[in-house]
PDB file of C-alpha atoms in Angstrom:
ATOM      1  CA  UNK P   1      85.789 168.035 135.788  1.00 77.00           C
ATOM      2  CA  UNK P   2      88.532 166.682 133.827  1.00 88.00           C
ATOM      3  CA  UNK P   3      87.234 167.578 130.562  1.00 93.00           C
ATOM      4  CA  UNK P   4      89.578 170.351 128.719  1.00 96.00           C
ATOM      5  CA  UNK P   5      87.932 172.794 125.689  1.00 95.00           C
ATOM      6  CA  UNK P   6      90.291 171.448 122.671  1.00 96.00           C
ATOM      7  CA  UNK P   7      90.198 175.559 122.298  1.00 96.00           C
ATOM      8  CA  UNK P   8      92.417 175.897 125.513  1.00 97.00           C
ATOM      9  CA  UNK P   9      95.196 173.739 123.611  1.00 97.00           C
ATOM     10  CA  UNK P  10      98.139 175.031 121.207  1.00 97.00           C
ATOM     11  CA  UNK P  11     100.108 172.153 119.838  1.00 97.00           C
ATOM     12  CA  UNK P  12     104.040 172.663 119.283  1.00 96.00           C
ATOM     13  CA  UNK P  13     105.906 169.951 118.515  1.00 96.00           C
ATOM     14  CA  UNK P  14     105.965 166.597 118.593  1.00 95.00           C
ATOM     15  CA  UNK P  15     107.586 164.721 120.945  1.00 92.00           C
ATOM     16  CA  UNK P  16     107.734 161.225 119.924  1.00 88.00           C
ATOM     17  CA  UNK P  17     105.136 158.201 118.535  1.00 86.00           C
ATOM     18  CA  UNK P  18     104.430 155.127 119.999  1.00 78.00           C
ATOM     19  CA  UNK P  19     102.293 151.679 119.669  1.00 75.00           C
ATOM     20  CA  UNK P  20      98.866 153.402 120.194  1.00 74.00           C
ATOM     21  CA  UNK P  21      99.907 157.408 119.583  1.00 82.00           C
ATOM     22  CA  UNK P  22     101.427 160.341 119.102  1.00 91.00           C
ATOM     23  CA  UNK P  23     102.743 162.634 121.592  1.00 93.00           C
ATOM     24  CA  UNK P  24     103.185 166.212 121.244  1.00 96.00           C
ATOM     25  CA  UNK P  25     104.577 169.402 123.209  1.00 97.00           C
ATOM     26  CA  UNK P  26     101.518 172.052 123.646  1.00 98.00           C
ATOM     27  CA  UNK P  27     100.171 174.487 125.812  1.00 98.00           C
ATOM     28  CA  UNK P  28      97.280 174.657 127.705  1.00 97.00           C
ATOM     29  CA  UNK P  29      95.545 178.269 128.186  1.00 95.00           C
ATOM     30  CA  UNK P  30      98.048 179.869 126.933  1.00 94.00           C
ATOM     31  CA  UNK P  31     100.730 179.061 129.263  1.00 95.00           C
ATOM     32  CA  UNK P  32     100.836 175.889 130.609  1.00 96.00           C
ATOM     33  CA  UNK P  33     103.431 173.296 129.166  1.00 97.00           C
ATOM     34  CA  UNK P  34     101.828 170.209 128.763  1.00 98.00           C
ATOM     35  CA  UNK P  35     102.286 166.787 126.579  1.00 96.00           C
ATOM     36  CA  UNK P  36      99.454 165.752 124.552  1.00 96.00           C
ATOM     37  CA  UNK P  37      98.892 162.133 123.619  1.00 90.00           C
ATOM     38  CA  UNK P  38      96.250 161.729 120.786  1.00 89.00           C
ATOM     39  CA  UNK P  39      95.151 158.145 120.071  1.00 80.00           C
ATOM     40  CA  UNK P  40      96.303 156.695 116.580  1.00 75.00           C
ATOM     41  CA  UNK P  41      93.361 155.670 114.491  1.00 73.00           C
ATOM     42  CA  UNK P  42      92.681 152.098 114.534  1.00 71.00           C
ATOM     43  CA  UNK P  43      95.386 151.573 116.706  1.00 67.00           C
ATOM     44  CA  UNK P  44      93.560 150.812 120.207  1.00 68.00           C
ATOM     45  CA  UNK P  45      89.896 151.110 120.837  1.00 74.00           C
ATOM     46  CA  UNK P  46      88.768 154.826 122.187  1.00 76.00           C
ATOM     47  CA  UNK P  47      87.373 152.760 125.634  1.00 80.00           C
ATOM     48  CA  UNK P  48      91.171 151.508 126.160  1.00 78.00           C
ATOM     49  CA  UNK P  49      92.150 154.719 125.636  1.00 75.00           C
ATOM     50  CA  UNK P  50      89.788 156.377 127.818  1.00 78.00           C
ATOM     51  CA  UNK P  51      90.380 153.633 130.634  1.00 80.00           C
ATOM     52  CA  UNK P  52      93.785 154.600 130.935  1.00 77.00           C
ATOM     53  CA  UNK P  53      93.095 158.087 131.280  1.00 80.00           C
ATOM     54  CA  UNK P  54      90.786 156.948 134.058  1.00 83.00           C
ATOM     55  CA  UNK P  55      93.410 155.285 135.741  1.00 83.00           C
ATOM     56  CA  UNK P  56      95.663 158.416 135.758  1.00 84.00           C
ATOM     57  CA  UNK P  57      92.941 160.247 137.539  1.00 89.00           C
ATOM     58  CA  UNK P  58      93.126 158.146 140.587  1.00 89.00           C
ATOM     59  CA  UNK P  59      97.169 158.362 140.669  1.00 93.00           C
ATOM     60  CA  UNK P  60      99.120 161.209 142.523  1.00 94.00           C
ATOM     61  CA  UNK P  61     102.581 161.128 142.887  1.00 95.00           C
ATOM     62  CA  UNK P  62     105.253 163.821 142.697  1.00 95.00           C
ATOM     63  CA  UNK P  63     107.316 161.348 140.902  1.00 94.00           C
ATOM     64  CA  UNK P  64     104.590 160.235 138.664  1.00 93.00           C
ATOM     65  CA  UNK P  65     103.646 162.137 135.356  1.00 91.00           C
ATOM     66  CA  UNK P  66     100.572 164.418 136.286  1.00 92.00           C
ATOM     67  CA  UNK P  67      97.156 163.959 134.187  1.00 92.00           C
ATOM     68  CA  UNK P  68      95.708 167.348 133.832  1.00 94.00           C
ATOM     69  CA  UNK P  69      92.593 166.173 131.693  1.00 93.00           C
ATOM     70  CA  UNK P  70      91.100 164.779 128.563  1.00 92.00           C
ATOM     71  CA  UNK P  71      89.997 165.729 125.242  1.00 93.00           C
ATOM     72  CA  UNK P  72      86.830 163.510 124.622  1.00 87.00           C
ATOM     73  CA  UNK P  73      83.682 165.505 122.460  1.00 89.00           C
ATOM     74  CA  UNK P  74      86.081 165.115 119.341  1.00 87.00           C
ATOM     75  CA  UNK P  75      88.483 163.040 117.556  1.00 85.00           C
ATOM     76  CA  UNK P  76      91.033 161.991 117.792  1.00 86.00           C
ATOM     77  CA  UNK P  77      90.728 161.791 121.907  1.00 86.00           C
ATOM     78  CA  UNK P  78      93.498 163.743 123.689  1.00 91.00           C
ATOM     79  CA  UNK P  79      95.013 162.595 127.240  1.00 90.00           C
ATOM     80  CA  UNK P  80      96.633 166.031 129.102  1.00 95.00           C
ATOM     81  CA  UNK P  81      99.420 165.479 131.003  1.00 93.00           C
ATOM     82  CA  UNK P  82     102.563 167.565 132.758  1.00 95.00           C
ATOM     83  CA  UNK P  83     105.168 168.216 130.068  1.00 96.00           C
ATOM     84  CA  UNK P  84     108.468 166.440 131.077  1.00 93.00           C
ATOM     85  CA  UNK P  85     111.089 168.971 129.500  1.00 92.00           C
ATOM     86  CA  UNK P  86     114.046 166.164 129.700  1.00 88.00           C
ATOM     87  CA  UNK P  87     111.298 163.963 128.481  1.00 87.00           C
ATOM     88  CA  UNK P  88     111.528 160.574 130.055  1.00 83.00           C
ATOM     89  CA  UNK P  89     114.288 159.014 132.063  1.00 85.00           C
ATOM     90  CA  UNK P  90     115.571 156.160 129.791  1.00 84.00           C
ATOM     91  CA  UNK P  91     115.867 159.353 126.779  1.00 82.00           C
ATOM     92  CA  UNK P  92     117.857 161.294 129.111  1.00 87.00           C
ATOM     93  CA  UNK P  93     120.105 158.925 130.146  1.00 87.00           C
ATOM     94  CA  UNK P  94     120.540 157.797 126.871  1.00 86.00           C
ATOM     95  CA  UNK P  95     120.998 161.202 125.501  1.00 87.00           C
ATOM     96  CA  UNK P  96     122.852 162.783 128.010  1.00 86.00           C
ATOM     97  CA  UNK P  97     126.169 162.990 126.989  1.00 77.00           C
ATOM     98  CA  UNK P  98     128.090 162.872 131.046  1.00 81.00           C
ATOM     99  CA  UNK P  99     128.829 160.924 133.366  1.00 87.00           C
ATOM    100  CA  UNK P 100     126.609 160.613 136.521  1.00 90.00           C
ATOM    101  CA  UNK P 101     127.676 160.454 140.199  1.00 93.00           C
ATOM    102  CA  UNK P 102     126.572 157.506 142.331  1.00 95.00           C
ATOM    103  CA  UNK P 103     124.373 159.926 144.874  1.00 97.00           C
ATOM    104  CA  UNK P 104     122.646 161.245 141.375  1.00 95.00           C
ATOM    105  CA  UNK P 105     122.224 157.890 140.056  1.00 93.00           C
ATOM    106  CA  UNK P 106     120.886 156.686 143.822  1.00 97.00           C
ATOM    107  CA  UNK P 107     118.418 159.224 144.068  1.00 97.00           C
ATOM    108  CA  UNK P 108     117.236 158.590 140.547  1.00 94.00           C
ATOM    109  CA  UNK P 109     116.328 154.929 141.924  1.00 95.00           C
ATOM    110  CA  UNK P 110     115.133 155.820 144.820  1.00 97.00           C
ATOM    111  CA  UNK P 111     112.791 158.492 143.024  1.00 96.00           C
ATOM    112  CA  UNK P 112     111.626 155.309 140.658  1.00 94.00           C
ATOM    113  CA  UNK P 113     111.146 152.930 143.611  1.00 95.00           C
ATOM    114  CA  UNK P 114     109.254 155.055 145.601  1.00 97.00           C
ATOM    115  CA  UNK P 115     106.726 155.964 142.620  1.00 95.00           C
ATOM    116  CA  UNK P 116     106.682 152.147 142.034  1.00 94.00           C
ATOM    117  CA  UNK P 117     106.013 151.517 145.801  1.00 96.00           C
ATOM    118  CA  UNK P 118     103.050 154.108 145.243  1.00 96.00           C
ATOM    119  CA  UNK P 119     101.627 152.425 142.161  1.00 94.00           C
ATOM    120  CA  UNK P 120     101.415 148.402 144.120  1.00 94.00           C
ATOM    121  CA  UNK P 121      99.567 150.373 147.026  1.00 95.00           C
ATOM    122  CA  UNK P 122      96.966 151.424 144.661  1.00 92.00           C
ATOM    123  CA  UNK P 123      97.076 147.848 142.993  1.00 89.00           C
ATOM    124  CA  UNK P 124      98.278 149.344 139.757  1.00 87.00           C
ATOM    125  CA  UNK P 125     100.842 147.538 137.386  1.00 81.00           C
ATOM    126  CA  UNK P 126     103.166 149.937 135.431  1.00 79.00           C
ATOM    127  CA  UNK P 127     103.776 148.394 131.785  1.00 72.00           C
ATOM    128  CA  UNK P 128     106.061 150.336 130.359  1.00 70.00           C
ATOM    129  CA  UNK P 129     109.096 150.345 133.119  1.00 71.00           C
TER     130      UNK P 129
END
């Protein structure tokens, strides 16, 4: 079920590379925004990869990035997820060139600690914050 047709996939731009891949703006069927993450070769093993894809399918949070599916039957192995269009919160902060009010900055927390509350119910351990 959470198998996508690399067909269904246009690739934009890319967004950004990492340890273990690349990340690029696409869309899926045609209109669907969506970041693509495609595994770097040699870079961690396709069952790591997969296993984390895995994970995401157990997760649902509205403050959580959304896995729509995978790209498995060919290589490089694609994880589908919702497209972030201020891409992730330490960029925009970074790269947002204002000042924030405290209620902005307070819900921003709050949005964080609530998604982190959500990932220690389901016994999962965010790396990356």
């Amino acid at each position: 079920a959470w198998e996508i047709d690399l067909k269904e996939l246009t690739f934009l731009k890319e967004l950004g590379t990492g340890q273990f891949g690349v990340v690029k703006h696409g869309k899926w069927r045609g209109q669907y925004n969506v970041a693509i993450k495609m595994i770097k070769e040699g870079c961690m093993s396709e069952d790591a990869f997969i296993d984390e894809a895995k994970v995401m399918m157990n997760l649902s949070h509205a403050n959580l990035v959304q896995l729509f599916g995978v790209c498995t039957k060919e290589r490089p192995i694609l994880i589908i997820t919702e497209y972030l269009s201020k891409g992730c919160l330490l960029t925009y902060l970074r790269d947002t060139r204002r000042s924030f009010q405290a209620t902005e900055l307070l819900d921003m927390c709050k949005d964080v600690c609530e998604a982190m509350e959500y990932l220690e119910f389901k016994q999962f351990l965010h790396r990356d914050l």
